Amino acid sequence: MLNSPIKQLVSIVQFPHPQDEPKPGISPTQQPWNTGRHCRKFLRNMGYYVLPGGECSERTSLVFWGEWEPPSKIVKSWKEEKLLPSSLHEPYWERNAPAERQNTDPWIFGDHFLYSNCKQFNPRRQSRTAKQYTPSREPSALQRLRPGSIILFGSVIGDDFVLDTVFVVKDSEHFTLRHPPRNISDAFRFCTIESLAAADDGEGCAAGADDVYTLYRGVTYDDREQYNGTYSFVPCCREDAKDFRFPRPVISLPGYINPCNKQAPLGALKFIEADEARKQWTKVQEQVNEAGRLIGVSFETPPQK
C-alpha cells in the first residue's frame, strides 16, 4: 500500500477513452457481450447520490454513463440525437461468455470503484530494426499513482472533454492473471480480471499471465475526510426525474485537461499539492452540478444471470 496522501504530492490524470455507444445486436432488447472496441453505455442501476445537505440519499434507481462490457438488457430506446444516449441499459453478467471479450475498466460497482489495467503498459511501438509493431511491456506511469491522485475518465467529443467517472485513488495492490487480486467480487473477477486476457484489442488492455498490473481502489464518500474532502463519483440522474436522458457533462480544467487529447492519458507525472488537487476536484464537481447532474457515489454490483 502507498503512503498517506497527506504526506506527498499527487497527480490529476486526464484519461480519455472511446466515446461511442455499442452497436445494436441481433435482439432489440438485449445487448451482447462486447467483443469489439471499448464503448460507453447509458446505464440504469440502483445506487446512492449526495444530497444538497451533504448526506447520502436513500437507495434509488439512477441513470448514468459508464463502461459495462458484459451483456445488458435494453430497457428503452430513443431516436438518435447528437450527444444524447440512444438506449438505456440494465447491466447484468453471465459466465456463458465469448472466449474473446472486452473487460470493464474502470469498475464503479460494489464497495469501491476499481481501476485495474487500461493503459497501464506503454503502447505498442514499431521496432527500428524490424518493420513490424512489437508489444512494449514497460509499465506506464499509471501504475505509480499516489493516494489522493485524481483520474478523470471521459471522452473528447468535438472540442470538448466530457466526463463519465471521477476516480480518487485510495490505495493499491499489484496482481497478475496468475495471481489475481485479493478480496474481489466474483463479478469483478470474471468481468474484468478473467476477461483481461481474453482478447488482444489493440488498445493496451490485453495481458499476459505474468504481466504485473496495479489494482487501485477508489476513495468512497465515507472516506472523504481522510483524503482532503475528495472522493470518487459519477455524474448521474434519478430515473424518476421528468427527463432523465442527458449528455455527458463538459469539463473545462485549464492546465489539467486538454480537449484536443483523444487517446493518451495525461498528467500522471505532474505532481501538485493536495490542496491544489482539492481545488481542481471541486471545480469538476461544480461543473457537474451546473450541468444539472447529481453526484453518484455508490452503485450496486449488477446481478449474475
PDB file of C-alpha atoms in Angstrom:
ATOM      1  CA  MET A   1       0.000   0.000   0.000  1.00  0.00           C
ATOM      2  CA  LEU A   2       1.208   3.503  -0.783  1.00  0.00           C
ATOM      3  CA  ASN A   3       1.797   6.228   1.753  1.00  0.00           C
ATOM      4  CA  SER A   4      -0.782   8.644   3.150  1.00  0.00           C
ATOM      5  CA  PRO A   5      -1.815  11.329   0.647  1.00  0.00           C
ATOM      6  CA  ILE A   6      -1.314  13.960   3.343  1.00  0.00           C
ATOM      7  CA  LYS A   7       2.469  13.433   3.207  1.00  0.00           C
ATOM      8  CA  GLN A   8       3.104  13.593  -0.530  1.00  0.00           C
ATOM      9  CA  LEU A   9       2.274  15.291  -3.790  1.00  0.00           C
ATOM     10  CA  VAL A  10      -0.470  13.894  -6.022  1.00  0.00           C
ATOM     11  CA  SER A  11      -1.459  13.925  -9.698  1.00  0.00           C
ATOM     12  CA  ILE A  12      -4.527  14.757 -11.767  1.00  0.00           C
ATOM     13  CA  VAL A  13      -4.843  12.471 -14.790  1.00  0.00           C
ATOM     14  CA  GLN A  14      -6.984  13.158 -17.840  1.00  0.00           C
ATOM     15  CA  PHE A  15      -7.935   9.683 -19.089  1.00  0.00           C
ATOM     16  CA  PRO A  16      -9.667   9.755 -22.488  1.00  0.00           C
ATOM     17  CA  HIS A  17     -11.407   6.603 -23.661  1.00  0.00           C
ATOM     18  CA  PRO A  18     -13.770   5.795 -26.569  1.00  0.00           C
ATOM     19  CA  GLN A  19     -16.989   7.801 -26.662  1.00  0.00           C
ATOM     20  CA  ASP A  20     -19.320   5.652 -28.756  1.00  0.00           C
ATOM     21  CA  GLU A  21     -22.282   3.606 -27.613  1.00  0.00           C
ATOM     22  CA  PRO A  22     -22.277  -0.072 -28.643  1.00  0.00           C
ATOM     23  CA  LYS A  23     -23.755  -1.042 -31.980  1.00  0.00           C
ATOM     24  CA  PRO A  24     -27.115  -2.834 -31.653  1.00  0.00           C
ATOM     25  CA  GLY A  25     -27.031  -6.617 -31.555  1.00  0.00           C
ATOM     26  CA  ILE A  26     -29.443  -9.054 -33.177  1.00  0.00           C
ATOM     27  CA  SER A  27     -32.064  -8.588 -30.457  1.00  0.00           C
ATOM     28  CA  PRO A  28     -33.695  -5.167 -29.915  1.00  0.00           C
ATOM     29  CA  THR A  29     -33.938  -5.873 -26.181  1.00  0.00           C
ATOM     30  CA  GLN A  30     -30.542  -7.468 -25.428  1.00  0.00           C
ATOM     31  CA  GLN A  31     -27.024  -6.112 -25.909  1.00  0.00           C
ATOM     32  CA  PRO A  32     -24.476  -8.958 -26.146  1.00  0.00           C
ATOM     33  CA  TRP A  33     -21.043  -9.010 -24.542  1.00  0.00           C
ATOM     34  CA  ASN A  34     -18.793  -6.521 -26.313  1.00  0.00           C
ATOM     35  CA  THR A  35     -16.086  -8.206 -28.388  1.00  0.00           C
ATOM     36  CA  GLY A  36     -15.000  -5.070 -30.249  1.00  0.00           C
ATOM     37  CA  ARG A  37     -13.697  -1.668 -29.261  1.00  0.00           C
ATOM     38  CA  HIS A  38     -14.490  -0.338 -25.791  1.00  0.00           C
ATOM     39  CA  CYS A  39     -17.819   1.511 -25.549  1.00  0.00           C
ATOM     40  CA  ARG A  40     -19.861   3.694 -23.204  1.00  0.00           C
ATOM     41  CA  LYS A  41     -23.375   2.724 -22.162  1.00  0.00           C
ATOM     42  CA  PHE A  42     -26.141   4.812 -20.646  1.00  0.00           C
ATOM     43  CA  LEU A  43     -26.959   2.615 -17.655  1.00  0.00           C
ATOM     44  CA  ARG A  44     -29.734   2.130 -15.116  1.00  0.00           C
ATOM     45  CA  ASN A  45     -28.682   0.736 -11.748  1.00  0.00           C
ATOM     46  CA  MET A  46     -29.528   1.008  -8.073  1.00  0.00           C
ATOM     47  CA  GLY A  47     -27.266   3.335  -6.126  1.00  0.00           C
ATOM     48  CA  TYR A  48     -26.768   6.364  -3.910  1.00  0.00           C
ATOM     49  CA  TYR A  49     -26.007  10.032  -4.537  1.00  0.00           C
ATOM     50  CA  VAL A  50     -25.078  13.070  -2.435  1.00  0.00           C
ATOM     51  CA  LEU A  51     -28.000  15.192  -1.206  1.00  0.00           C
ATOM     52  CA  PRO A  52     -27.738  19.017  -1.025  1.00  0.00           C
ATOM     53  CA  GLY A  53     -27.142  18.849   2.732  1.00  0.00           C
ATOM     54  CA  GLY A  54     -24.137  16.562   2.300  1.00  0.00           C
ATOM     55  CA  GLU A  55     -25.633  13.258   3.418  1.00  0.00           C
ATOM     56  CA  CYS A  56     -26.183  10.262   1.140  1.00  0.00           C
ATOM     57  CA  SER A  57     -29.558   9.601  -0.440  1.00  0.00           C
ATOM     58  CA  GLU A  58     -31.661   6.537   0.154  1.00  0.00           C
ATOM     59  CA  ARG A  59     -31.187   3.633  -2.244  1.00  0.00           C
ATOM     60  CA  THR A  60     -32.755   4.590  -5.559  1.00  0.00           C
ATOM     61  CA  SER A  61     -32.625   3.875  -9.291  1.00  0.00           C
ATOM     62  CA  LEU A  62     -30.019   6.066 -11.015  1.00  0.00           C
ATOM     63  CA  VAL A  63     -29.074   6.569 -14.664  1.00  0.00           C
ATOM     64  CA  PHE A  64     -25.544   7.442 -15.754  1.00  0.00           C
ATOM     65  CA  TRP A  65     -22.879   6.993 -18.423  1.00  0.00           C
ATOM     66  CA  GLY A  66     -20.281   4.304 -17.798  1.00  0.00           C
ATOM     67  CA  GLU A  67     -18.402   1.302 -19.098  1.00  0.00           C
ATOM     68  CA  TRP A  68     -20.146  -2.070 -18.955  1.00  0.00           C
ATOM     69  CA  GLU A  69     -18.829  -4.576 -21.479  1.00  0.00           C
ATOM     70  CA  PRO A  70     -20.826  -7.656 -20.356  1.00  0.00           C
ATOM     71  CA  PRO A  71     -24.399  -8.113 -21.603  1.00  0.00           C
ATOM     72  CA  SER A  72     -27.199  -5.731 -20.740  1.00  0.00           C
ATOM     73  CA  LYS A  73     -30.943  -5.553 -21.141  1.00  0.00           C
ATOM     74  CA  ILE A  74     -32.082  -2.663 -23.339  1.00  0.00           C
ATOM     75  CA  VAL A  75     -34.996  -1.207 -21.391  1.00  0.00           C
ATOM     76  CA  LYS A  76     -35.603   1.890 -23.503  1.00  0.00           C
ATOM     77  CA  SER A  77     -34.517   3.248 -26.882  1.00  0.00           C
ATOM     78  CA  TRP A  78     -34.717   6.694 -28.415  1.00  0.00           C
ATOM     79  CA  LYS A  79     -34.219   8.263 -31.803  1.00  0.00           C
ATOM     80  CA  GLU A  80     -30.546   9.106 -32.240  1.00  0.00           C
ATOM     81  CA  GLU A  81     -29.733  12.686 -31.267  1.00  0.00           C
ATOM     82  CA  LYS A  82     -26.332  14.323 -31.048  1.00  0.00           C
ATOM     83  CA  LEU A  83     -24.660  13.875 -27.626  1.00  0.00           C
ATOM     84  CA  LEU A  84     -27.705  12.128 -26.096  1.00  0.00           C
ATOM     85  CA  PRO A  85     -27.894   8.371 -25.447  1.00  0.00           C
ATOM     86  CA  SER A  86     -29.832   6.215 -27.893  1.00  0.00           C
ATOM     87  CA  SER A  87     -30.503   3.359 -25.442  1.00  0.00           C
ATOM     88  CA  LEU A  88     -30.898   2.766 -21.717  1.00  0.00           C
ATOM     89  CA  HIS A  89     -29.187  -0.411 -20.498  1.00  0.00           C
ATOM     90  CA  GLU A  90     -29.752  -2.504 -17.378  1.00  0.00           C
ATOM     91  CA  PRO A  91     -26.444  -4.300 -16.680  1.00  0.00           C
ATOM     92  CA  TYR A  92     -26.033  -7.957 -15.786  1.00  0.00           C
ATOM     93  CA  TRP A  93     -23.351 -10.599 -16.292  1.00  0.00           C
ATOM     94  CA  GLU A  94     -23.186 -14.289 -17.091  1.00  0.00           C
ATOM     95  CA  ARG A  95     -20.462 -16.915 -17.294  1.00  0.00           C
ATOM     96  CA  ASN A  96     -21.645 -18.063 -20.713  1.00  0.00           C
ATOM     97  CA  ALA A  97     -19.358 -15.538 -22.392  1.00  0.00           C
ATOM     98  CA  PRO A  98     -17.387 -15.359 -25.652  1.00  0.00           C
ATOM     99  CA  ALA A  99     -13.830 -16.658 -25.497  1.00  0.00           C
ATOM    100  CA  GLU A 100     -12.709 -13.260 -26.784  1.00  0.00           C
ATOM    101  CA  ARG A 101     -14.392 -10.406 -24.966  1.00  0.00           C
ATOM    102  CA  GLN A 102     -13.771  -6.972 -23.528  1.00  0.00           C
ATOM    103  CA  ASN A 103     -13.139  -6.243 -19.853  1.00  0.00           C
ATOM    104  CA  THR A 104     -14.742  -3.418 -17.861  1.00  0.00           C
ATOM    105  CA  ASP A 105     -12.326  -0.788 -16.566  1.00  0.00           C
ATOM    106  CA  PRO A 106     -12.915   1.367 -14.581  1.00  0.00           C
ATOM    107  CA  TRP A 107     -15.346  -0.660 -12.477  1.00  0.00           C
ATOM    108  CA  ILE A 108     -17.679   1.582 -10.470  1.00  0.00           C
ATOM    109  CA  PHE A 109     -19.786  -1.095  -8.768  1.00  0.00           C
ATOM    110  CA  GLY A 110     -19.673  -2.552  -5.264  1.00  0.00           C
ATOM    111  CA  ASP A 111     -17.865  -1.321  -2.157  1.00  0.00           C
ATOM    112  CA  HIS A 112     -15.216   0.691  -4.042  1.00  0.00           C
ATOM    113  CA  PHE A 113     -14.608   1.981  -7.534  1.00  0.00           C
ATOM    114  CA  LEU A 114     -11.750  -0.047  -9.078  1.00  0.00           C
ATOM    115  CA  TYR A 115      -9.228   0.737 -11.807  1.00  0.00           C
ATOM    116  CA  SER A 116      -7.096  -2.219 -12.812  1.00  0.00           C
ATOM    117  CA  ASN A 117      -5.465  -2.316 -16.225  1.00  0.00           C
ATOM    118  CA  CYS A 118      -6.249   0.028 -19.105  1.00  0.00           C
ATOM    119  CA  LYS A 119      -3.174   1.922 -20.409  1.00  0.00           C
ATOM    120  CA  GLN A 120      -1.040   0.576 -17.545  1.00  0.00           C
ATOM    121  CA  PHE A 121       1.598  -0.523 -20.025  1.00  0.00           C
ATOM    122  CA  ASN A 122       3.157   1.741 -22.609  1.00  0.00           C
ATOM    123  CA  PRO A 123       1.599   1.294 -26.060  1.00  0.00           C
ATOM    124  CA  ARG A 124       2.843  -0.879 -28.858  1.00  0.00           C
ATOM    125  CA  ARG A 125       5.629   0.707 -30.856  1.00  0.00           C
ATOM    126  CA  GLN A 126       7.389  -0.028 -34.120  1.00  0.00           C
ATOM    127  CA  SER A 127      10.775  -1.684 -33.938  1.00  0.00           C
ATOM    128  CA  ARG A 128      13.556   0.346 -35.558  1.00  0.00           C
ATOM    129  CA  THR A 129      15.235  -2.799 -36.858  1.00  0.00           C
ATOM    130  CA  ALA A 130      12.172  -4.774 -37.918  1.00  0.00           C
ATOM    131  CA  LYS A 131       9.322  -3.143 -39.792  1.00  0.00           C
ATOM    132  CA  GLN A 132       6.647  -4.501 -37.507  1.00  0.00           C
ATOM    133  CA  TYR A 133       4.902  -3.498 -34.318  1.00  0.00           C
ATOM    134  CA  THR A 134       6.025  -5.249 -31.162  1.00  0.00           C
ATOM    135  CA  PRO A 135       4.406  -5.029 -27.743  1.00  0.00           C
ATOM    136  CA  SER A 136       6.103  -2.881 -25.152  1.00  0.00           C
ATOM    137  CA  ARG A 137       5.684  -4.342 -21.691  1.00  0.00           C
ATOM    138  CA  GLU A 138       7.116  -1.352 -19.879  1.00  0.00           C
ATOM    139  CA  PRO A 139       4.778  -0.282 -17.072  1.00  0.00           C
ATOM    140  CA  SER A 140       3.384   3.188 -17.641  1.00  0.00           C
ATOM    141  CA  ALA A 141       3.204   5.967 -15.053  1.00  0.00           C
ATOM    142  CA  LEU A 142      -0.400   4.915 -14.434  1.00  0.00           C
ATOM    143  CA  GLN A 143       0.981   2.064 -12.305  1.00  0.00           C
ATOM    144  CA  ARG A 144       2.579   4.553  -9.911  1.00  0.00           C
ATOM    145  CA  LEU A 145      -0.279   6.843  -8.908  1.00  0.00           C
ATOM    146  CA  ARG A 146      -0.221   8.057  -5.323  1.00  0.00           C
ATOM    147  CA  PRO A 147      -3.140   8.053  -2.876  1.00  0.00           C
ATOM    148  CA  GLY A 148      -5.195  11.195  -3.311  1.00  0.00           C
ATOM    149  CA  SER A 149      -4.451  11.349  -7.038  1.00  0.00           C
ATOM    150  CA  ILE A 150      -7.458  12.011  -9.277  1.00  0.00           C
ATOM    151  CA  ILE A 151      -8.288  10.263 -12.555  1.00  0.00           C
ATOM    152  CA  LEU A 152     -10.829  11.977 -14.808  1.00  0.00           C
ATOM    153  CA  PHE A 153     -12.249   9.301 -17.115  1.00  0.00           C
ATOM    154  CA  GLY A 154     -14.060  10.726 -20.114  1.00  0.00           C
ATOM    155  CA  SER A 155     -14.097  11.245 -23.865  1.00  0.00           C
ATOM    156  CA  VAL A 156     -13.359  14.002 -26.343  1.00  0.00           C
ATOM    157  CA  ILE A 157     -16.398  14.923 -28.434  1.00  0.00           C
ATOM    158  CA  GLY A 158     -15.800  17.738 -30.882  1.00  0.00           C
ATOM    159  CA  ASP A 159     -13.783  20.331 -28.996  1.00  0.00           C
ATOM    160  CA  ASP A 160     -14.910  19.245 -25.523  1.00  0.00           C
ATOM    161  CA  PHE A 161     -13.812  16.769 -22.879  1.00  0.00           C
ATOM    162  CA  VAL A 162     -16.915  15.096 -21.461  1.00  0.00           C
ATOM    163  CA  LEU A 163     -16.813  13.267 -18.142  1.00  0.00           C
ATOM    164  CA  ASP A 164     -18.192   9.898 -17.065  1.00  0.00           C
ATOM    165  CA  THR A 165     -16.163   8.983 -13.934  1.00  0.00           C
ATOM    166  CA  VAL A 166     -14.079  10.751 -11.288  1.00  0.00           C
ATOM    167  CA  PHE A 167     -11.733   8.289  -9.568  1.00  0.00           C
ATOM    168  CA  VAL A 168      -9.777   9.347  -6.464  1.00  0.00           C
ATOM    169  CA  VAL A 169      -7.054   6.857  -5.535  1.00  0.00           C
ATOM    170  CA  LYS A 170      -7.303   5.347  -2.045  1.00  0.00           C
ATOM    171  CA  ASP A 171      -4.768   2.509  -2.144  1.00  0.00           C
ATOM    172  CA  SER A 172      -3.413  -0.168  -4.451  1.00  0.00           C
ATOM    173  CA  GLU A 173      -2.004  -3.667  -4.833  1.00  0.00           C
ATOM    174  CA  HIS A 174      -0.113  -5.433  -7.610  1.00  0.00           C
ATOM    175  CA  PHE A 175      -1.511  -8.510  -9.323  1.00  0.00           C
ATOM    176  CA  THR A 176      -1.091 -10.815 -12.295  1.00  0.00           C
ATOM    177  CA  LEU A 177      -3.617 -13.047 -14.012  1.00  0.00           C
ATOM    178  CA  ARG A 178      -1.814 -15.999 -12.430  1.00  0.00           C
ATOM    179  CA  HIS A 179      -2.099 -14.357  -9.007  1.00  0.00           C
ATOM    180  CA  PRO A 180      -5.261 -12.217  -9.120  1.00  0.00           C
ATOM    181  CA  PRO A 181      -6.163  -9.531  -6.576  1.00  0.00           C
ATOM    182  CA  ARG A 182      -7.425 -10.470  -3.152  1.00  0.00           C
ATOM    183  CA  ASN A 183     -10.882  -9.726  -1.783  1.00  0.00           C
ATOM    184  CA  ILE A 184     -12.649  -9.009  -5.055  1.00  0.00           C
ATOM    185  CA  SER A 185     -16.202  -9.881  -6.052  1.00  0.00           C
ATOM    186  CA  ASP A 186     -16.995 -12.778  -8.373  1.00  0.00           C
ATOM    187  CA  ALA A 187     -18.465 -10.276 -10.819  1.00  0.00           C
ATOM    188  CA  PHE A 188     -15.294  -8.176 -10.994  1.00  0.00           C
ATOM    189  CA  ARG A 189     -13.088 -11.271 -11.156  1.00  0.00           C
ATOM    190  CA  PHE A 190     -14.953 -12.666 -14.169  1.00  0.00           C
ATOM    191  CA  CYS A 191     -15.952  -9.469 -15.985  1.00  0.00           C
ATOM    192  CA  THR A 192     -12.613  -7.697 -15.648  1.00  0.00           C
ATOM    193  CA  ILE A 193      -9.693  -9.830 -14.428  1.00  0.00           C
ATOM    194  CA  GLU A 194     -10.556 -13.050 -16.285  1.00  0.00           C
ATOM    195  CA  SER A 195     -11.660 -11.080 -19.345  1.00  0.00           C
ATOM    196  CA  LEU A 196      -8.380  -9.160 -19.450  1.00  0.00           C
ATOM    197  CA  ALA A 197      -6.516 -11.950 -21.242  1.00  0.00           C
ATOM    198  CA  ALA A 198      -9.429 -12.914 -23.451  1.00  0.00           C
ATOM    199  CA  ALA A 199      -8.542 -10.714 -26.419  1.00  0.00           C
ATOM    200  CA  ASP A 200      -5.767  -8.504 -27.725  1.00  0.00           C
ATOM    201  CA  ASP A 201      -7.841  -5.455 -28.559  1.00  0.00           C
ATOM    202  CA  GLY A 202      -5.000  -3.227 -29.698  1.00  0.00           C
ATOM    203  CA  GLU A 203      -5.884  -0.640 -27.053  1.00  0.00           C
ATOM    204  CA  GLY A 204      -3.247  -1.562 -24.497  1.00  0.00           C
ATOM    205  CA  CYS A 205      -5.618  -3.594 -22.349  1.00  0.00           C
ATOM    206  CA  ALA A 206      -4.691  -7.201 -23.171  1.00  0.00           C
ATOM    207  CA  ALA A 207      -2.461  -9.032 -20.682  1.00  0.00           C
ATOM    208  CA  GLY A 208      -0.095 -11.978 -20.375  1.00  0.00           C
ATOM    209  CA  ALA A 209      -0.353 -14.367 -17.434  1.00  0.00           C
ATOM    210  CA  ASP A 210       2.643 -12.834 -15.640  1.00  0.00           C
ATOM    211  CA  ASP A 211       2.247  -9.168 -16.557  1.00  0.00           C
ATOM    212  CA  VAL A 212       2.159  -7.166 -13.334  1.00  0.00           C
ATOM    213  CA  TYR A 213      -0.724  -4.706 -13.074  1.00  0.00           C
ATOM    214  CA  THR A 214      -1.831  -2.318 -10.349  1.00  0.00           C
ATOM    215  CA  LEU A 215      -5.334  -2.541  -8.903  1.00  0.00           C
ATOM    216  CA  TYR A 216      -6.437   0.783  -7.431  1.00  0.00           C
ATOM    217  CA  ARG A 217      -9.331   1.156  -5.029  1.00  0.00           C
ATOM    218  CA  GLY A 218     -11.179   4.449  -5.100  1.00  0.00           C
ATOM    219  CA  VAL A 219     -11.870   6.765  -2.187  1.00  0.00           C
ATOM    220  CA  THR A 220     -15.509   6.364  -1.112  1.00  0.00           C
ATOM    221  CA  TYR A 221     -17.788   9.110   0.151  1.00  0.00           C
ATOM    222  CA  ASP A 222     -17.324   7.800   3.697  1.00  0.00           C
ATOM    223  CA  ASP A 223     -13.510   8.031   3.265  1.00  0.00           C
ATOM    224  CA  ARG A 224     -13.514  11.676   2.154  1.00  0.00           C
ATOM    225  CA  GLU A 225     -12.297  13.310   5.373  1.00  0.00           C
ATOM    226  CA  GLN A 226      -9.060  11.293   5.156  1.00  0.00           C
ATOM    227  CA  TYR A 227      -8.469  12.490   1.575  1.00  0.00           C
ATOM    228  CA  ASN A 228      -8.853  16.241   1.857  1.00  0.00           C
ATOM    229  CA  GLY A 229     -12.592  16.063   1.250  1.00  0.00           C
ATOM    230  CA  THR A 230     -12.302  14.402  -2.162  1.00  0.00           C
ATOM    231  CA  TYR A 231     -13.953  11.149  -3.240  1.00  0.00           C
ATOM    232  CA  SER A 232     -14.848   9.130  -6.328  1.00  0.00           C
ATOM    233  CA  PHE A 233     -18.118   9.849  -8.112  1.00  0.00           C
ATOM    234  CA  VAL A 234     -20.148   9.531 -11.316  1.00  0.00           C
ATOM    235  CA  PRO A 235     -22.442  12.230 -12.786  1.00  0.00           C
ATOM    236  CA  CYS A 236     -25.952  10.799 -12.672  1.00  0.00           C
ATOM    237  CA  CYS A 237     -29.678  11.472 -12.586  1.00  0.00           C
ATOM    238  CA  ARG A 238     -32.596   9.851 -10.801  1.00  0.00           C
ATOM    239  CA  GLU A 239     -34.538   7.552 -13.089  1.00  0.00           C
ATOM    240  CA  ASP A 240     -37.793   9.039 -11.810  1.00  0.00           C
ATOM    241  CA  ALA A 241     -36.793  12.536 -12.996  1.00  0.00           C
ATOM    242  CA  LYS A 242     -39.092  14.027 -15.648  1.00  0.00           C
ATOM    243  CA  ASP A 243     -36.405  13.844 -18.332  1.00  0.00           C
ATOM    244  CA  PHE A 244     -33.517  11.648 -17.210  1.00  0.00           C
ATOM    245  CA  ARG A 245     -31.809  11.327 -20.599  1.00  0.00           C
ATOM    246  CA  PHE A 246     -28.689  13.512 -20.554  1.00  0.00           C
ATOM    247  CA  PRO A 247     -25.403  14.160 -22.365  1.00  0.00           C
ATOM    248  CA  ARG A 248     -22.127  13.660 -20.553  1.00  0.00           C
ATOM    249  CA  PRO A 249     -21.141  16.916 -18.807  1.00  0.00           C
ATOM    250  CA  VAL A 250     -18.445  19.063 -20.411  1.00  0.00           C
ATOM    251  CA  ILE A 251     -15.490  19.720 -18.096  1.00  0.00           C
ATOM    252  CA  SER A 252     -13.032  22.581 -18.540  1.00  0.00           C
ATOM    253  CA  LEU A 253      -9.909  22.448 -16.391  1.00  0.00           C
ATOM    254  CA  PRO A 254      -7.117  24.552 -17.945  1.00  0.00           C
ATOM    255  CA  GLY A 255      -3.683  23.148 -17.216  1.00  0.00           C
ATOM    256  CA  TYR A 256      -5.078  19.687 -16.479  1.00  0.00           C
ATOM    257  CA  ILE A 257      -7.465  18.824 -19.319  1.00  0.00           C
ATOM    258  CA  ASN A 258      -6.502  19.160 -22.969  1.00  0.00           C
ATOM    259  CA  PRO A 259      -9.684  18.883 -25.087  1.00  0.00           C
ATOM    260  CA  CYS A 260      -7.540  18.026 -28.122  1.00  0.00           C
ATOM    261  CA  ASN A 261      -6.173  14.907 -26.420  1.00  0.00           C
ATOM    262  CA  LYS A 262      -8.278  11.956 -27.556  1.00  0.00           C
ATOM    263  CA  GLN A 263      -6.130   8.939 -26.668  1.00  0.00           C
ATOM    264  CA  ALA A 264      -3.179   9.231 -24.294  1.00  0.00           C
ATOM    265  CA  PRO A 265      -3.687   9.714 -20.547  1.00  0.00           C
ATOM    266  CA  LEU A 266      -2.030  12.951 -19.404  1.00  0.00           C
ATOM    267  CA  GLY A 267      -0.830  14.193 -16.032  1.00  0.00           C
ATOM    268  CA  ALA A 268       0.444  11.117 -14.176  1.00  0.00           C
ATOM    269  CA  LEU A 269       3.942  12.613 -13.857  1.00  0.00           C
ATOM    270  CA  LYS A 270       2.815  16.140 -12.989  1.00  0.00           C
ATOM    271  CA  PHE A 271       2.830  16.442  -9.194  1.00  0.00           C
ATOM    272  CA  ILE A 272       0.862  19.039  -7.251  1.00  0.00           C
ATOM    273  CA  GLU A 273      -0.063  19.777  -3.647  1.00  0.00           C
ATOM    274  CA  ALA A 274      -3.114  18.014  -2.240  1.00  0.00           C
ATOM    275  CA  ASP A 275      -4.844  21.365  -1.655  1.00  0.00           C
ATOM    276  CA  GLU A 276      -4.455  22.245  -5.340  1.00  0.00           C
ATOM    277  CA  ALA A 277      -5.885  18.855  -6.308  1.00  0.00           C
ATOM    278  CA  ARG A 278      -8.815  19.508  -3.989  1.00  0.00           C
ATOM    279  CA  LYS A 279      -9.467  22.870  -5.701  1.00  0.00           C
ATOM    280  CA  GLN A 280      -9.495  21.250  -9.126  1.00  0.00           C
ATOM    281  CA  TRP A 281     -11.696  18.379  -7.902  1.00  0.00           C
ATOM    282  CA  THR A 282     -14.156  20.969  -6.564  1.00  0.00           C
ATOM    283  CA  LYS A 283     -14.216  22.721  -9.949  1.00  0.00           C
ATOM    284  CA  VAL A 284     -15.117  19.422 -11.596  1.00  0.00           C
ATOM    285  CA  GLN A 285     -17.878  18.759  -9.069  1.00  0.00           C
ATOM    286  CA  GLU A 286     -19.268  22.275  -9.546  1.00  0.00           C
ATOM    287  CA  GLN A 287     -19.365  21.866 -13.326  1.00  0.00           C
ATOM    288  CA  VAL A 288     -21.212  18.565 -12.944  1.00  0.00           C
ATOM    289  CA  ASN A 289     -23.775  20.255 -10.685  1.00  0.00           C
ATOM    290  CA  GLU A 290     -24.093  23.225 -13.051  1.00  0.00           C
ATOM    291  CA  ALA A 291     -24.927  20.756 -15.821  1.00  0.00           C
ATOM    292  CA  GLY A 292     -27.873  19.618 -13.696  1.00  0.00           C
ATOM    293  CA  ARG A 293     -26.388  16.282 -12.713  1.00  0.00           C
ATOM    294  CA  LEU A 294     -26.260  14.573  -9.333  1.00  0.00           C
ATOM    295  CA  ILE A 295     -23.106  13.221  -7.677  1.00  0.00           C
ATOM    296  CA  GLY A 296     -23.435   9.424  -7.652  1.00  0.00           C
ATOM    297  CA  VAL A 297     -21.128   7.805  -5.112  1.00  0.00           C
ATOM    298  CA  SER A 298     -22.141   4.141  -4.847  1.00  0.00           C
ATOM    299  CA  PHE A 299     -23.662   1.639  -7.288  1.00  0.00           C
ATOM    300  CA  GLU A 300     -24.746  -1.924  -6.592  1.00  0.00           C
ATOM    301  CA  THR A 301     -22.968  -4.762  -8.377  1.00  0.00           C
ATOM    302  CA  PRO A 302     -25.067  -5.921 -11.352  1.00  0.00           C
ATOM    303  CA  PRO A 303     -26.607  -9.388 -10.890  1.00  0.00           C
ATOM    304  CA  GLN A 304     -25.446 -12.648 -12.426  1.00  0.00           C
ATOM    305  CA  LYS A 305     -27.894 -14.409 -14.747  1.00  0.00           C
TER     306      LYS A 305
END
